[in-house]
PDB file of C-alpha atoms in Angstrom:
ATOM      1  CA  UNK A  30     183.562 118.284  61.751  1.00  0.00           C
ATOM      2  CA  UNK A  31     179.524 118.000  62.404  1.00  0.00           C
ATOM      3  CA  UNK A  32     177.506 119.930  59.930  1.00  0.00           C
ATOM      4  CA  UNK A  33     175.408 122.653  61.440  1.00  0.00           C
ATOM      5  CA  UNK A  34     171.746 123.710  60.280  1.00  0.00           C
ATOM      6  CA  UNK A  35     170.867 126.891  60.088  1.00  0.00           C
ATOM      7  CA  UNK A  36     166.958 128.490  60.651  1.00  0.00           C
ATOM      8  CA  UNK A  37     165.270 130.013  57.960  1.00  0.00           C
ATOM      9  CA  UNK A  38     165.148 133.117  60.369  1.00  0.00           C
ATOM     10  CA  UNK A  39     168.826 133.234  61.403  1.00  0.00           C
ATOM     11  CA  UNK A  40     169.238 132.866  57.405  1.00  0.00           C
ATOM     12  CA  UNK A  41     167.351 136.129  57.100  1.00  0.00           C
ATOM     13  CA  UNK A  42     168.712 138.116  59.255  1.00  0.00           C
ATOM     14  CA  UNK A  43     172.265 137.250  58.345  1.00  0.00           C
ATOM     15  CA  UNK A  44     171.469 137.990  54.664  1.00  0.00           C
ATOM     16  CA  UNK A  45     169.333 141.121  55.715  1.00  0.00           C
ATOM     17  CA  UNK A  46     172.639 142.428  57.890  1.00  0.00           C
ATOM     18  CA  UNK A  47     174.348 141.906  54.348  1.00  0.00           C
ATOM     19  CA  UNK A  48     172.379 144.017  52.203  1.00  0.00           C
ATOM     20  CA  UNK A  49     172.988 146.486  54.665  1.00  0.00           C
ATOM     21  CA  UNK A  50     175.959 146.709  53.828  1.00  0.00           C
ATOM     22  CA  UNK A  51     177.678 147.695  56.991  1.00  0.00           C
ATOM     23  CA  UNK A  52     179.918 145.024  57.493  1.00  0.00           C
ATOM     24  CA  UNK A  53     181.816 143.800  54.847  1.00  0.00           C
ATOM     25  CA  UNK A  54     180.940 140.137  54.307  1.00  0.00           C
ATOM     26  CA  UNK A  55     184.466 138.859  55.974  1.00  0.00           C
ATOM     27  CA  UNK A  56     183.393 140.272  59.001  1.00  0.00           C
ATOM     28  CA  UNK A  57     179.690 139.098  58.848  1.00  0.00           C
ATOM     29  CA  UNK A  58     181.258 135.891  58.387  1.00  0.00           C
ATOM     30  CA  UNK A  59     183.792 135.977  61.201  1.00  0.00           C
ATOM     31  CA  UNK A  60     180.989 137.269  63.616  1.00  0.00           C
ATOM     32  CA  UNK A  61     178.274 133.994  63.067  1.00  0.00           C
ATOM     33  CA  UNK A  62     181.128 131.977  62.009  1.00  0.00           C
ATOM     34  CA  UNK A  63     180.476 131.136  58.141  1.00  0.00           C
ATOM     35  CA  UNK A  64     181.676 130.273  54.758  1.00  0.00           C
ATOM     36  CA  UNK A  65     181.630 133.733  52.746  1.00  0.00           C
ATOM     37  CA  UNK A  66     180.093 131.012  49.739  1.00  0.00           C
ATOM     38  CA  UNK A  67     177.632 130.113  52.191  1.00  0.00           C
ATOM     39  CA  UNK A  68     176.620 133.569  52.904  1.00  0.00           C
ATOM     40  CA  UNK A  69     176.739 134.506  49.074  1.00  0.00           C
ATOM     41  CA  UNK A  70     174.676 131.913  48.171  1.00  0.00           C
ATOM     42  CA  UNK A  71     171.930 132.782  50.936  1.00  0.00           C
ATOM     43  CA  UNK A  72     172.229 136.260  49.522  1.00  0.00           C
ATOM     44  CA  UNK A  73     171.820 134.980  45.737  1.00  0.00           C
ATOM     45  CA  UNK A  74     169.113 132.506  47.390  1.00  0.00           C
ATOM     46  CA  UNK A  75     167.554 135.127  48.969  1.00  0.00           C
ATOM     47  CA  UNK A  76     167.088 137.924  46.036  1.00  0.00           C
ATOM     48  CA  UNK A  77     166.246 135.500  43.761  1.00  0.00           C
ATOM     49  CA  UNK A  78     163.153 134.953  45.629  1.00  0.00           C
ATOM     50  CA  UNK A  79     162.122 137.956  47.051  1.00  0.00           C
ATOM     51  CA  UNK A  80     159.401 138.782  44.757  1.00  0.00           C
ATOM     52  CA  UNK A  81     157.655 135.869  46.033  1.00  0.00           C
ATOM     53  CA  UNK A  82     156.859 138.215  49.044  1.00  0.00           C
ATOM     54  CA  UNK A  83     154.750 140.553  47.523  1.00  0.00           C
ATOM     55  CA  UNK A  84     152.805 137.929  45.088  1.00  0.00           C
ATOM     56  CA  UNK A  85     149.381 137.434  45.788  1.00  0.00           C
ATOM     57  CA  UNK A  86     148.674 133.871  46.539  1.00  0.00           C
ATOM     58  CA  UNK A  87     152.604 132.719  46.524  1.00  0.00           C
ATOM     59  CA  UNK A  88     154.709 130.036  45.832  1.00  0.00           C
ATOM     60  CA  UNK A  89     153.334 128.606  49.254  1.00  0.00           C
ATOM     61  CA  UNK A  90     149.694 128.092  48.504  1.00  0.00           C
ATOM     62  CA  UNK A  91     150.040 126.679  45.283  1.00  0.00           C
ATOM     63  CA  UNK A  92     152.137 124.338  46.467  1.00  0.00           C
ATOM     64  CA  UNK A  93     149.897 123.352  48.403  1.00  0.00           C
ATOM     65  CA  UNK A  94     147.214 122.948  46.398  1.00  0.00           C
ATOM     66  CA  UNK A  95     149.649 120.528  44.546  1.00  0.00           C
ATOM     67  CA  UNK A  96     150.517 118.488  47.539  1.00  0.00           C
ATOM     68  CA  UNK A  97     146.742 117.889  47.934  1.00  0.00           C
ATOM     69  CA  UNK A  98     145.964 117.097  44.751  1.00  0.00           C
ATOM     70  CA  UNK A  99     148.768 114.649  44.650  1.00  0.00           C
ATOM     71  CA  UNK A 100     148.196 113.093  47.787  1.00  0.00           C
ATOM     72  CA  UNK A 101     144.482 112.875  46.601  1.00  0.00           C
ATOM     73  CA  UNK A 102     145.208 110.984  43.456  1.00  0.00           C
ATOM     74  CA  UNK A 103     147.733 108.469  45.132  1.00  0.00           C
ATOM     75  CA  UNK A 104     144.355 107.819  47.709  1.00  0.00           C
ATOM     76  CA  UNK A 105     142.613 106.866  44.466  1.00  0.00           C
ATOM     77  CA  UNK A 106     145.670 105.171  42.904  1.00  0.00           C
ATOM     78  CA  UNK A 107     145.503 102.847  45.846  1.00  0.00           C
ATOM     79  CA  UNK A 108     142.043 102.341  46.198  1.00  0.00           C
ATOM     80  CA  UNK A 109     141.587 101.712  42.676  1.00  0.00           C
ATOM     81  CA  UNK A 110     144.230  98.645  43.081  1.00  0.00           C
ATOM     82  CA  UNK A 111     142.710  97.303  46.359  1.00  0.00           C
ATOM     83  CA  UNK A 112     139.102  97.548  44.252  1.00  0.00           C
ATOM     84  CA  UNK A 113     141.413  95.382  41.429  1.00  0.00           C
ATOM     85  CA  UNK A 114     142.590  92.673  43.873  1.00  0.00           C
ATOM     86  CA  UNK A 115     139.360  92.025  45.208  1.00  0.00           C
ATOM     87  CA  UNK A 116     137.361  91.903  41.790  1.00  0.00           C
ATOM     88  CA  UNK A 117     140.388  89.561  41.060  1.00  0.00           C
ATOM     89  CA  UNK A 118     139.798  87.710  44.806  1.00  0.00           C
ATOM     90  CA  UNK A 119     135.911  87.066  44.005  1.00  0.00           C
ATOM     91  CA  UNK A 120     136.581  85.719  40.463  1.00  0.00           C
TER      92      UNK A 120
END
C-alpha cells in the first residue's frame, strides 16, 4: 500500500471539522478515508500548538533567525578552513 501525504491545509480543516464536533470521529474518518490515530494525533498536534497563532513574532520567525545564523556561521566555518589550507599551501 503507497503512503499518502497529506497538506498542512487539508490537515486543518479535517482537525477543524473535528472540534466541531459534528461528526463523530469514525465518520470523519470514513468520509477522507483515515486512521482515527491519525486524526487524533493531528488533533493532539494541532491543540498543542495553537497558541503559536496568537504569539507575537512566532515559532516561525525565530526559526528563522536561527536558520540564518546557522547558515551564517557554517559560511565562516568554511571560509575559515579554505583561509587554513592556503596559509598551509604558501608555507
Amino acid at each position: 500500500m503507497k503512503r499518502r501525504k497529506f497538506t498542512s491545509k487539508f490537515k486543518t480543516r479535517v482537525v477543524l471539522e473535528a472540534l466541531k464536533e459534528q461528526q463523530t470521529i469514525k465518520e470523519l474518518c470514513q468520509k477522507y478515508e483515515l486512521a482515527p490515530q491519525q486524526l487524533n494525533s493531528w488533533k493532539r498536534e494541532f491543540l498543542s500548538n495553537a497558541e503559536l497563532v496568537f504569539t507575537k513574532g512566532g515559532k516561525s520567525k525565530k526559526s528563522e533567525a536561527q536558520e540564518l545564523e546557522e547558515q551564517y556561521l557554517k559560511t565562516i566555518g568554511q571560509q575559515k578552513v579554505e583561509i587554513d589550507f592556503l596559509k598551509n599551501a604558501l608555507s
